[in-house]
mmCIF file of C-alpha atoms and ligand atoms in Angstrom:
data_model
loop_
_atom_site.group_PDB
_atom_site.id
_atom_site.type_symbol
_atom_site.label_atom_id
_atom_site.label_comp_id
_atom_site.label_asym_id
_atom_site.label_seq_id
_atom_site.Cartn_x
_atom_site.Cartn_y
_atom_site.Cartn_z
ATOM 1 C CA UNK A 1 -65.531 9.208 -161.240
ATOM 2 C CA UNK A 2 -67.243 7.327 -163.859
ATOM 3 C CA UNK A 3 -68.113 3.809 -162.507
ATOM 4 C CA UNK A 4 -66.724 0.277 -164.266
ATOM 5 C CA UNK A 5 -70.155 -1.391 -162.959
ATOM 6 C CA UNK A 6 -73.728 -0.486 -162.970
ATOM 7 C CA UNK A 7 -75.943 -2.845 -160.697
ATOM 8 C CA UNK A 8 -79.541 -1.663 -161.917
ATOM 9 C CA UNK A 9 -82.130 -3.551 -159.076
ATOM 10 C CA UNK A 10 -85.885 -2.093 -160.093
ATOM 11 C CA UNK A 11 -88.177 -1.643 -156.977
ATOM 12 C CA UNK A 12 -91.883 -2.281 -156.538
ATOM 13 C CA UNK A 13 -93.058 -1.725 -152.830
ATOM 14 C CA UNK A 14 -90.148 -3.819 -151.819
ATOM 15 C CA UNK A 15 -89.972 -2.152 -148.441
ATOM 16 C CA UNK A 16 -89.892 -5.502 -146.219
ATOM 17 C CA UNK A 17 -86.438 -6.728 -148.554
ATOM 18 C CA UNK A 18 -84.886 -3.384 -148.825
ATOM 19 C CA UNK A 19 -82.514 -3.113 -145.500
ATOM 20 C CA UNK A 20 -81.456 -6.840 -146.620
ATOM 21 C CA UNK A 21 -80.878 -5.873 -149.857
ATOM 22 C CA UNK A 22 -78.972 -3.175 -149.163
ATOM 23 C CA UNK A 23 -76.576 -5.125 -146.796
ATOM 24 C CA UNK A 24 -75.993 -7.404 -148.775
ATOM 25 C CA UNK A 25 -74.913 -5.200 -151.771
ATOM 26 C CA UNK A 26 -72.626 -2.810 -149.116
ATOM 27 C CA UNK A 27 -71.419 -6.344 -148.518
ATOM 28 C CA UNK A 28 -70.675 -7.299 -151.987
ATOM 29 C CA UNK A 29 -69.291 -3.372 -152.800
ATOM 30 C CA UNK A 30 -66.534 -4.082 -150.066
ATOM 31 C CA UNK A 31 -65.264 -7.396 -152.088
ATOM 32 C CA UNK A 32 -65.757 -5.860 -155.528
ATOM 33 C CA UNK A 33 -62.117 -4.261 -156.910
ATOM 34 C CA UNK A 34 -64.060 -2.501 -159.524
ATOM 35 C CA UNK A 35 -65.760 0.918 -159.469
ATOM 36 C CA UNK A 36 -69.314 0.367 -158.678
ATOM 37 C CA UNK A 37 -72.525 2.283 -158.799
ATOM 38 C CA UNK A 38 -75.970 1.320 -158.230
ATOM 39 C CA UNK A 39 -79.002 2.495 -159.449
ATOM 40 C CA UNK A 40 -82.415 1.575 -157.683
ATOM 41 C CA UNK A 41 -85.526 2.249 -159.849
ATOM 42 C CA UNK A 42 -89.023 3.019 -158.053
ATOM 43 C CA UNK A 43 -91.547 1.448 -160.080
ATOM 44 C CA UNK A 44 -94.282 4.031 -158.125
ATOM 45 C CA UNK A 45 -94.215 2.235 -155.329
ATOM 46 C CA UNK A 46 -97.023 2.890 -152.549
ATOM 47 C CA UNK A 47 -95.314 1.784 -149.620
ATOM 48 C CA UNK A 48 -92.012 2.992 -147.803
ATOM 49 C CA UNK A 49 -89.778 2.046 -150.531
ATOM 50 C CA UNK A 50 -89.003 5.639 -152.127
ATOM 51 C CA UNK A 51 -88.307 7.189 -148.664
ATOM 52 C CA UNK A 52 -85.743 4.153 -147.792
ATOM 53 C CA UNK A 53 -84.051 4.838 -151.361
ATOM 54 C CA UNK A 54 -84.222 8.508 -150.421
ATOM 55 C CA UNK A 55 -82.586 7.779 -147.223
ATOM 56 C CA UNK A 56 -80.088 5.713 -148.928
ATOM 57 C CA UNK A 57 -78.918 7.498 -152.453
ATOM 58 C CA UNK A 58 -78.607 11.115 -149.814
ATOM 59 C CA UNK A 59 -76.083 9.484 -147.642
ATOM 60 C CA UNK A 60 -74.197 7.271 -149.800
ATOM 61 C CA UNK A 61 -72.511 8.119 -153.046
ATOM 62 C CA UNK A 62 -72.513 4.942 -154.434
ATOM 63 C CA UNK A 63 -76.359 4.632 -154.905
ATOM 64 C CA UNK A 64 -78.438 6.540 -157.256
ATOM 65 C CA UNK A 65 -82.211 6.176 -157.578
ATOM 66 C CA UNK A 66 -84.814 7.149 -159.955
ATOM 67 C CA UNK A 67 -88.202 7.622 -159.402
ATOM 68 C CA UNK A 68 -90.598 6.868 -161.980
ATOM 69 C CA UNK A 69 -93.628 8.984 -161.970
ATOM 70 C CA UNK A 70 -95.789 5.753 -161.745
ATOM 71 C CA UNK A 71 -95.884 1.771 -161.962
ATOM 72 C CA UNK A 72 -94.900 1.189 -165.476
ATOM 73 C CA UNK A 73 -93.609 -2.255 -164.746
ATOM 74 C CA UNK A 74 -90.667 -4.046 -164.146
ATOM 75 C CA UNK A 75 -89.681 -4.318 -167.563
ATOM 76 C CA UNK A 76 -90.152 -0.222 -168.032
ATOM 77 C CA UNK A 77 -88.026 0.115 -164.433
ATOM 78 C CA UNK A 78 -85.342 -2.006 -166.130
ATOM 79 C CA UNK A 79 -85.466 0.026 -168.895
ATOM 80 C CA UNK A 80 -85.011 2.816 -167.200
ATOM 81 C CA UNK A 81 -81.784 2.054 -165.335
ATOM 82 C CA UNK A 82 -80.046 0.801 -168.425
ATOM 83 C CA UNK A 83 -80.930 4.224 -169.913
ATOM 84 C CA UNK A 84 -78.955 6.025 -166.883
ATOM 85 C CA UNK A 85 -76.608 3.372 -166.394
ATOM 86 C CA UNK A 86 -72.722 5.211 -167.018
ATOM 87 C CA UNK A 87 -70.484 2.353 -166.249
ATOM 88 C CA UNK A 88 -67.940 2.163 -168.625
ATOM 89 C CA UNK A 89 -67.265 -1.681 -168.601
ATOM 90 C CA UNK A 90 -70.994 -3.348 -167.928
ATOM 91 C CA UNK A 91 -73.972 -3.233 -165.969
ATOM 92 C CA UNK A 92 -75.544 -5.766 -164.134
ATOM 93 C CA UNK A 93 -79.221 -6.098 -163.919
ATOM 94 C CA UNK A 94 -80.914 -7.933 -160.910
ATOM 95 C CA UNK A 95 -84.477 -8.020 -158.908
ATOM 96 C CA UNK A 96 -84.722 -6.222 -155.563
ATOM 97 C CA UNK A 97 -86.064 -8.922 -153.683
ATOM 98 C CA UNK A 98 -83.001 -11.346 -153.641
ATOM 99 C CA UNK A 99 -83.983 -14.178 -155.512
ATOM 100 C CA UNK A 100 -81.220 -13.053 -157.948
ATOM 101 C CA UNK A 101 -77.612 -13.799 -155.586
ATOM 102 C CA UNK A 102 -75.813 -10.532 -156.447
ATOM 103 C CA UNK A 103 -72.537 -12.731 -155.030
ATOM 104 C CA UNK A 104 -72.862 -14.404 -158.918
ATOM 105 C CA UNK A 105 -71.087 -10.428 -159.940
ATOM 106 C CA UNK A 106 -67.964 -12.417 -159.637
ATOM 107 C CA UNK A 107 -69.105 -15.275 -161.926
ATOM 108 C CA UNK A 108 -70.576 -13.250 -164.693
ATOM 109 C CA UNK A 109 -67.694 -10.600 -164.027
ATOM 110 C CA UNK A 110 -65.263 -13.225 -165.141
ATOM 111 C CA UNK A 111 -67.334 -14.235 -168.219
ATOM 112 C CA UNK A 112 -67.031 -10.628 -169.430
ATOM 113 C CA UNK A 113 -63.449 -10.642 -169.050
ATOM 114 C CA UNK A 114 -62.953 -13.685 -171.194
ATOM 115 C CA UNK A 115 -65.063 -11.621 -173.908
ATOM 116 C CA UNK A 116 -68.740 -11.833 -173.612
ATOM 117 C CA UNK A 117 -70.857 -9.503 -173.863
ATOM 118 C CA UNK A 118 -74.320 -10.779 -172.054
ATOM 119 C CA UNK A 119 -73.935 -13.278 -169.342
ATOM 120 C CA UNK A 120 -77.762 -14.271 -168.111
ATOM 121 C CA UNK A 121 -78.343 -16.488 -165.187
ATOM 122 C CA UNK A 122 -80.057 -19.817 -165.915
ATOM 123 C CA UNK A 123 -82.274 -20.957 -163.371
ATOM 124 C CA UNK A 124 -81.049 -24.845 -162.053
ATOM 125 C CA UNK A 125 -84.159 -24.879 -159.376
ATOM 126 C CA UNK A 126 -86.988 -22.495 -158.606
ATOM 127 C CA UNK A 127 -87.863 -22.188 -155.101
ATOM 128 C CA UNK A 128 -91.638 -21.082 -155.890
ATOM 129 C CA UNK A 129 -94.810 -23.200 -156.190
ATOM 130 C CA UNK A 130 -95.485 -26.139 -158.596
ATOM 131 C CA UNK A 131 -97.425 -24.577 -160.519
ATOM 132 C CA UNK A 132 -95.631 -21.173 -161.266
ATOM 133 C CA UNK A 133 -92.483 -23.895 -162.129
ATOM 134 C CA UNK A 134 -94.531 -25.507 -164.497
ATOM 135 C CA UNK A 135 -95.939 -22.326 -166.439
ATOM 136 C CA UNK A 136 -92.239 -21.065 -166.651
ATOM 137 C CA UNK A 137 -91.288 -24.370 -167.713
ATOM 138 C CA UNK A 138 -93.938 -24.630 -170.678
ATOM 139 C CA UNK A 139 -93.228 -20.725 -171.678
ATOM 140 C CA UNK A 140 -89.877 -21.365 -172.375
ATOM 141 C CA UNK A 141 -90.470 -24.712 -174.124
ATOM 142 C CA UNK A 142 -92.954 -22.888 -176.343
ATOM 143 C CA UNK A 143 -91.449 -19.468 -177.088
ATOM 144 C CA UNK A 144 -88.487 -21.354 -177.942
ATOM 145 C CA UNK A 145 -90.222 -23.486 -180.385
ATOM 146 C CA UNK A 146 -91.921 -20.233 -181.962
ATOM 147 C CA UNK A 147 -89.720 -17.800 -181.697
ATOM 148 C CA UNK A 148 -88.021 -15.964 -184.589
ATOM 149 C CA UNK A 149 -84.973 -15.648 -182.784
ATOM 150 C CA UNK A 150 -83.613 -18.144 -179.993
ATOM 151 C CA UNK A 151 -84.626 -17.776 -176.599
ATOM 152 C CA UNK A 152 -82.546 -18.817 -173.850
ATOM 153 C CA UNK A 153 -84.365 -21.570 -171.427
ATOM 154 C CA UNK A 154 -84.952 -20.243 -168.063
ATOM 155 C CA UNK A 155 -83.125 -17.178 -168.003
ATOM 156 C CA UNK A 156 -84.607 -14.034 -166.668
ATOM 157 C CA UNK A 157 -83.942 -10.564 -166.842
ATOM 158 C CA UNK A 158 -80.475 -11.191 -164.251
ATOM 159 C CA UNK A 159 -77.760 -10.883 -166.384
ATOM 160 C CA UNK A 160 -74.603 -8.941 -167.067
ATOM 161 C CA UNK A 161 -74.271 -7.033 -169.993
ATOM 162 C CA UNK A 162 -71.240 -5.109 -171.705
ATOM 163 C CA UNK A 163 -71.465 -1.208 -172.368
ATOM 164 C CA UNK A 164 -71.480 -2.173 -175.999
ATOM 165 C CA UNK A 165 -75.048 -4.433 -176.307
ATOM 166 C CA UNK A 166 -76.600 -1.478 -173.045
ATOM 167 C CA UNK A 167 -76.199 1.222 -175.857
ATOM 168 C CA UNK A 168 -77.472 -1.123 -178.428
ATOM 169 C CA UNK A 169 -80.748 -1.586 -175.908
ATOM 170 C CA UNK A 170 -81.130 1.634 -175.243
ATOM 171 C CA UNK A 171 -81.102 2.998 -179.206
ATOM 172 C CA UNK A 172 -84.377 -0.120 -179.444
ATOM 173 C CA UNK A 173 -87.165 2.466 -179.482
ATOM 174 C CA UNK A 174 -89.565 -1.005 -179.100
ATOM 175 C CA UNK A 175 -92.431 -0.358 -177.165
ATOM 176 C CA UNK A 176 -93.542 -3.294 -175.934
ATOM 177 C CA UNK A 177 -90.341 -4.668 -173.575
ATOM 178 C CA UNK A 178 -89.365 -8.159 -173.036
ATOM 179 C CA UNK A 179 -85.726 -7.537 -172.553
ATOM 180 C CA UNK A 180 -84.543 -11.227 -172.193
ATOM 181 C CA UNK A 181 -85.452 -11.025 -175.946
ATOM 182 C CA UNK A 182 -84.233 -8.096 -176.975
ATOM 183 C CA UNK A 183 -80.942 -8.943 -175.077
ATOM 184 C CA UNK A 184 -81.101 -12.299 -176.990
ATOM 185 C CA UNK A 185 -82.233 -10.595 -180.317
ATOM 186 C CA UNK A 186 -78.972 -8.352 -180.424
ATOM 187 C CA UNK A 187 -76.289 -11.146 -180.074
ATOM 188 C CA UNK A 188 -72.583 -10.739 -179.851
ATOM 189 C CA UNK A 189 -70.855 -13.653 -177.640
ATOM 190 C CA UNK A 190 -73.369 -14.765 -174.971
ATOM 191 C CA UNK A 191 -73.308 -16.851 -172.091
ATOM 192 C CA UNK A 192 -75.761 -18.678 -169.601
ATOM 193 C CA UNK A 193 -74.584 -19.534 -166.165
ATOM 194 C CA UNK A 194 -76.348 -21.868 -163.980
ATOM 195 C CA UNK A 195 -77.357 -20.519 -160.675
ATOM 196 C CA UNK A 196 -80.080 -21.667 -157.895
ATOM 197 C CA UNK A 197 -82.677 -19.273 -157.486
ATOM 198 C CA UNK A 198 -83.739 -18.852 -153.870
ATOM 199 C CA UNK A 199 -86.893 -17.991 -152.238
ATOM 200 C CA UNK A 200 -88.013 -14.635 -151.374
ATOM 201 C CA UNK A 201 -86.353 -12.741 -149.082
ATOM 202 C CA UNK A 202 -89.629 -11.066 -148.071
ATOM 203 C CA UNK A 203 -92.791 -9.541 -148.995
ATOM 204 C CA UNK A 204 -95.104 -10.831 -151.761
ATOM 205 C CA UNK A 205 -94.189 -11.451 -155.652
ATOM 206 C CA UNK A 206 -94.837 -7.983 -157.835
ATOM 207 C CA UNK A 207 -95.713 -10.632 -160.627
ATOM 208 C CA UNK A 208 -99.032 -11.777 -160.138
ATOM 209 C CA UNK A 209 -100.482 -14.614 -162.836
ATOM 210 C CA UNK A 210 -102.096 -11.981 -164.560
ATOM 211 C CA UNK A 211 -99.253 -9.980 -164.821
ATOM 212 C CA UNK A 212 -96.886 -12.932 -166.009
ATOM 213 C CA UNK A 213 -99.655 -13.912 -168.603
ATOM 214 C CA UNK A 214 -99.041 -10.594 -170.155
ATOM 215 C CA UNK A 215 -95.583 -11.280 -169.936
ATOM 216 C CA UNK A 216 -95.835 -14.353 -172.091
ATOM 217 C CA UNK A 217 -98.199 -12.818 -173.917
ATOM 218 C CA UNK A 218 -95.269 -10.044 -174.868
ATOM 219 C CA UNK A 219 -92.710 -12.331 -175.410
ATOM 220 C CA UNK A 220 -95.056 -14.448 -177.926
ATOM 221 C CA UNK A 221 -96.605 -11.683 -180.314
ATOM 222 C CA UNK A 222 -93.384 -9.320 -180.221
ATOM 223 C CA UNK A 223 -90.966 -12.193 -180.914
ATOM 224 C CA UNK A 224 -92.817 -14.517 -183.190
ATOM 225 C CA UNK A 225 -94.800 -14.436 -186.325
ATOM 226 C CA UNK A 226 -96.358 -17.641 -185.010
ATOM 227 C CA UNK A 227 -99.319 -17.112 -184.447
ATOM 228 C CA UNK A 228 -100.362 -15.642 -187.712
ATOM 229 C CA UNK A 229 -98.662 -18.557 -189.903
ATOM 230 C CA UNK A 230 -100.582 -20.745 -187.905
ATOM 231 C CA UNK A 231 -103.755 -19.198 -188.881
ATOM 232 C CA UNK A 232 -102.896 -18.752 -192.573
ATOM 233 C CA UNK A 233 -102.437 -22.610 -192.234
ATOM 234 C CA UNK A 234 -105.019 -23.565 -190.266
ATOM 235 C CA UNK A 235 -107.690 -21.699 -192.581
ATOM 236 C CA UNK A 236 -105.937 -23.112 -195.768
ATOM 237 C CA UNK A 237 -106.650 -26.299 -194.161
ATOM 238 C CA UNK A 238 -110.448 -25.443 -193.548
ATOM 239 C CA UNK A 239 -110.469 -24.314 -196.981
ATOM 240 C CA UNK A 240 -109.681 -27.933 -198.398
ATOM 241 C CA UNK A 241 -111.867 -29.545 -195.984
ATOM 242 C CA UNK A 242 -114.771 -27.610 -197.158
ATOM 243 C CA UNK A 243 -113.976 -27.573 -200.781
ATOM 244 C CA UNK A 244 -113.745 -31.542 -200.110
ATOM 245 C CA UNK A 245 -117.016 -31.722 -198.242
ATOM 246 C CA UNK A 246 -118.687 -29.795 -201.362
ATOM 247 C CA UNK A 247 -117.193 -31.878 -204.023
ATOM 248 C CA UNK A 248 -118.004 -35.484 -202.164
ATOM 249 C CA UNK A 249 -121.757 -34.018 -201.303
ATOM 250 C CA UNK A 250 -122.057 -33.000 -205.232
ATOM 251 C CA UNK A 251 -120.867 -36.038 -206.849
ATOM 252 C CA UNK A 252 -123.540 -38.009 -204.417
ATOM 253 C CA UNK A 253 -126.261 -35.437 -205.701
ATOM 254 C CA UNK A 254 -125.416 -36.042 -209.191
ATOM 255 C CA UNK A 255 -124.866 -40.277 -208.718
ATOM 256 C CA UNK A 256 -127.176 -41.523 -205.973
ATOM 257 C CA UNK A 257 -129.638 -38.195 -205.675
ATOM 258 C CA UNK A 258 -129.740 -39.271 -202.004
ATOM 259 C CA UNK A 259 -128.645 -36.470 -199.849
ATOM 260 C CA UNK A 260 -130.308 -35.727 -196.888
ATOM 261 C CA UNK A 261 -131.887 -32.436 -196.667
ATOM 262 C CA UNK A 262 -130.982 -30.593 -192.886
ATOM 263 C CA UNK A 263 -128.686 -27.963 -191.838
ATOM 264 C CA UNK A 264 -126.547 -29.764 -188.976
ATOM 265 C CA UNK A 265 -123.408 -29.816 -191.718
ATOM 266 C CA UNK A 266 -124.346 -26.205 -192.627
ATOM 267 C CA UNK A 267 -125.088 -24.905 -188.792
ATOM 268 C CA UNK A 268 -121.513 -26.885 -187.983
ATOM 269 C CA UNK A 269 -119.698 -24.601 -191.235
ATOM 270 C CA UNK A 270 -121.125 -21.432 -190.270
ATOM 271 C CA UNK A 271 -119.992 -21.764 -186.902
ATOM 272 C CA UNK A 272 -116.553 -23.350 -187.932
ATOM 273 C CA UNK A 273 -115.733 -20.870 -190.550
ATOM 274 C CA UNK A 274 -117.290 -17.984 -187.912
ATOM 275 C CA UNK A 275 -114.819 -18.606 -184.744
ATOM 276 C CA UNK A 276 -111.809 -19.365 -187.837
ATOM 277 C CA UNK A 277 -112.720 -15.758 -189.238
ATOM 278 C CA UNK A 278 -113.141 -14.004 -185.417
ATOM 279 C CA UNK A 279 -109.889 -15.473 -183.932
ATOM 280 C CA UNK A 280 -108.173 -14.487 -187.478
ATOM 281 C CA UNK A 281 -109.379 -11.027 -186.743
ATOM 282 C CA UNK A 282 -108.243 -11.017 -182.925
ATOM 283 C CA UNK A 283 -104.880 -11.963 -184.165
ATOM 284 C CA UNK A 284 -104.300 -9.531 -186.695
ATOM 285 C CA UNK A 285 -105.603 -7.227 -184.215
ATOM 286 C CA UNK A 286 -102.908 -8.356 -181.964
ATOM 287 C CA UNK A 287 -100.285 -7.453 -184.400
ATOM 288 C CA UNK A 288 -102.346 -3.836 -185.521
ATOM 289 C CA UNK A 289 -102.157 -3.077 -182.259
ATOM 290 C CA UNK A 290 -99.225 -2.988 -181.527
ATOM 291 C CA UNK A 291 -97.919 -1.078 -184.495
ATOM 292 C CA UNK A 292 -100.588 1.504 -183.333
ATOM 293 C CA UNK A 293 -98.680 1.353 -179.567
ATOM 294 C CA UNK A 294 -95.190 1.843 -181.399
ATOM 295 C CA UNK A 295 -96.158 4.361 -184.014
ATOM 296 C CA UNK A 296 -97.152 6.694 -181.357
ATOM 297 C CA UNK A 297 -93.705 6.544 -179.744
ATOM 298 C CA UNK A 298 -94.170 7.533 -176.783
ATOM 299 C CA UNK A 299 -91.775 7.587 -174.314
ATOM 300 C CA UNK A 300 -90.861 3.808 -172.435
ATOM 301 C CA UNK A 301 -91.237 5.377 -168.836
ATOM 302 C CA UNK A 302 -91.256 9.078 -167.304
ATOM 303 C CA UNK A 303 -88.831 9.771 -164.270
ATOM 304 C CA UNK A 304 -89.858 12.457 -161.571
ATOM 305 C CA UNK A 305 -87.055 12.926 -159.937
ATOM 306 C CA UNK A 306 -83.699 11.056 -159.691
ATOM 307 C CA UNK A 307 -80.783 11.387 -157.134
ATOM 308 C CA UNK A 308 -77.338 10.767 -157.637
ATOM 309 C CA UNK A 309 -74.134 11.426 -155.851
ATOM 310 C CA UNK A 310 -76.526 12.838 -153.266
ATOM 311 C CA UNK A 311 -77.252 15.499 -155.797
ATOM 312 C CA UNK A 312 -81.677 15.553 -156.164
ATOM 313 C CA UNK A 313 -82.135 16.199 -160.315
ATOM 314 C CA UNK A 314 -85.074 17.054 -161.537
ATOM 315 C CA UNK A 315 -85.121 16.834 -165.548
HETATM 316 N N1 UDP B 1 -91.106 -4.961 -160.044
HETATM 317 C C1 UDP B 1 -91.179 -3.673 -160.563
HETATM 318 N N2 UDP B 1 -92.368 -3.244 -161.083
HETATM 319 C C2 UDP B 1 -93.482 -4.024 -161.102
HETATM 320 C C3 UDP B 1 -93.370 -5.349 -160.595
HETATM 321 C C4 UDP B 1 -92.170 -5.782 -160.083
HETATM 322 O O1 UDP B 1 -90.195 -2.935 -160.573
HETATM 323 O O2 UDP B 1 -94.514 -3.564 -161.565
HETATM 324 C C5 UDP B 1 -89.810 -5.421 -159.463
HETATM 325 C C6 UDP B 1 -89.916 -6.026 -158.086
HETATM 326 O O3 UDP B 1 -89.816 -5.058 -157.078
HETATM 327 C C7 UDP B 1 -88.734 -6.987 -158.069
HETATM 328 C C8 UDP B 1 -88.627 -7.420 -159.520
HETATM 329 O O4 UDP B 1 -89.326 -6.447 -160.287
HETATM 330 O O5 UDP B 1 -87.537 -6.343 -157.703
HETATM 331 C C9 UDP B 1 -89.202 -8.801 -159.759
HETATM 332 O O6 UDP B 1 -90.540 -8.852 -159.298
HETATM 333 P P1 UDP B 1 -91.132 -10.121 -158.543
HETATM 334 O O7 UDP B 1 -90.170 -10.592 -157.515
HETATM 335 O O8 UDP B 1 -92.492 -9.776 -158.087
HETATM 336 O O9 UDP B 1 -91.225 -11.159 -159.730
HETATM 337 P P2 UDP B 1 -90.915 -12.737 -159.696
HETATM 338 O O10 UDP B 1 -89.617 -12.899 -158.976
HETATM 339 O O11 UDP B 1 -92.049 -13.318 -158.956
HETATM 340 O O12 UDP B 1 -90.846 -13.104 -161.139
HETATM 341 MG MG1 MG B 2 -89.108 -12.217 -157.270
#
């Protein structure tokens, strides 16, 4: 039977959560009226985690998993699920390691009935470091002042979203994924709800600093124009500066004949107008790039093998 509800939960050697997070979904299943399916995503995980989900999907209908050939990355795992996700009504997308409360189904559940289409969580506390708080904090503050379309603050990827906007997703051919604003980029009736997220519920975070620089680094050249406005500005500005600096050193040639001979102004030009030019370069590079990355189209992820109603497919 085709399910109402996809729960899509991407995996990254998540071994030390998984038994929890499988109780606590059979949990949820058992209170859920609705038809439910869930899909779990290996993101190439090294550790246990594809033999648990094996283990799992074999002897229990309800899950499904797919197995990516490699680690893509969360964003490539998520967009994997949607892609396989058949519920009829909406799927709802959440991490593996608990931080996301899957009991919220009922909350965002209840949005979608009243008529929305994406229901995202928004994040009242973080239960990580100071510092992490404060670089999610600043992200937000600053995609949302760049951004070309609006970006919701502190909302992640955990969200609900209606058949409708998951086709939608899936037809983006975009290579470069930062779903919260793609999600946010598509519209229809959308809702935040205001949820705590907890700790851990084992194991280490998949996202490393490095990893969630790239992140930001996604969500600021694929979703604003930004940084190349700023440039054309910031060099226009240059441009009078100089032209003024020429003008005000000519006029004291021609009046007073008294300017000093030395190449401190010119050494402080050349390297002015030098890191202007280079960082102009990087950013159109930035932008070259990635029409390179999408022109290729290649595909977002490639699955191995997938399993689902204890059925092993591979296509
Ligand atoms: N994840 C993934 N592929 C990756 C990194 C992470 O599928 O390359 C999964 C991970 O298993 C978890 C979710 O994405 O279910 C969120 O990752 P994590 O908890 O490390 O991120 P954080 O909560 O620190 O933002
Ligand atoms: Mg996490």
């Amino acid at each position: 039977m085709t399910p109402q509800i996809s729960f899509i939960i991407p995996l990254y050697n998540e071994a030390l959560v998984f038994q929890k997070l499988i109780q606590r979904i059979d949990a949820l299943a058992e209170r859920v009226e609705q038809t439910l399916e869930v899909i779990l995503i290996d993101d190439g995980s090294g550790d246990e985690t594809p033999y648990l989900m094996r283990q799992v999907a074999l002897n229990n209908p309800r899950y499904h998993c797919i197995f990516l050939s490699r680690n893509f990355g969360h964003q490539y795992a998520l967009s994997a699920g949607l892609r396989y996700a058949r519920a009829t009504e909406a799927v709802m997308i959440l991490d593996g390691d608990l931080q996301d409360p899957p009991e919220l189904f009922f909350e965002f559940y209840q949005c979608y009935l009243e008529g929305f289409d994406v229901i995202y969580g928004v994040r009242k506390k973080r239960k990580e470091g100071a510092f992490k708080r404060m670089s999610y904090f600043l992200f937000y503050r600053l995609l949302q002042r760049i951004s070309n379309t609006p970006v919701f603050l502190d909302s992640g990827d955990f969200s609900m979203i209606s058949r409708r906007v998951t086709n939608i997703i899936n037809s983006m051919p975009e290579d470069n994924r930062f779903l919260r604003g793609l999600r946010s980029w598509i519209g229809f009736n959308q809702k935040g709800v205001p949820y705590d997220r907890d700790a851990r519920a084992g194991g280490e975070p998949k996202y490393t600093l490095a990893r969630l620089m790239k992140l930001a680094y996604e969500g600021i050249f694929n979703f604003s124009v930004f940084p190349i406005k700023f440039l054309t500005f910031s060099g226009a500005c240059c441009l009078i500066l100089a032209v003024g600096y020429f003008v005000i050193t000519l006029v004291r040639k021609l009046v007073w004949g008294d300017v000093p001979v030395g190449f401190t102004a010119l050494l402080f030009m050349v390297i002015l107008f030098g890191g202007i030019q280079l960082v102009s370069i990087g950013i159109i590079g930035e932008y070259v790039s990635r029409t390179f990355l999408q022109v290729k189209n290649r595909p977002l992820f490639i699955v191995k093998e997938r399993i689902t109603e204890g059925q092993i497919i591979h296509d």
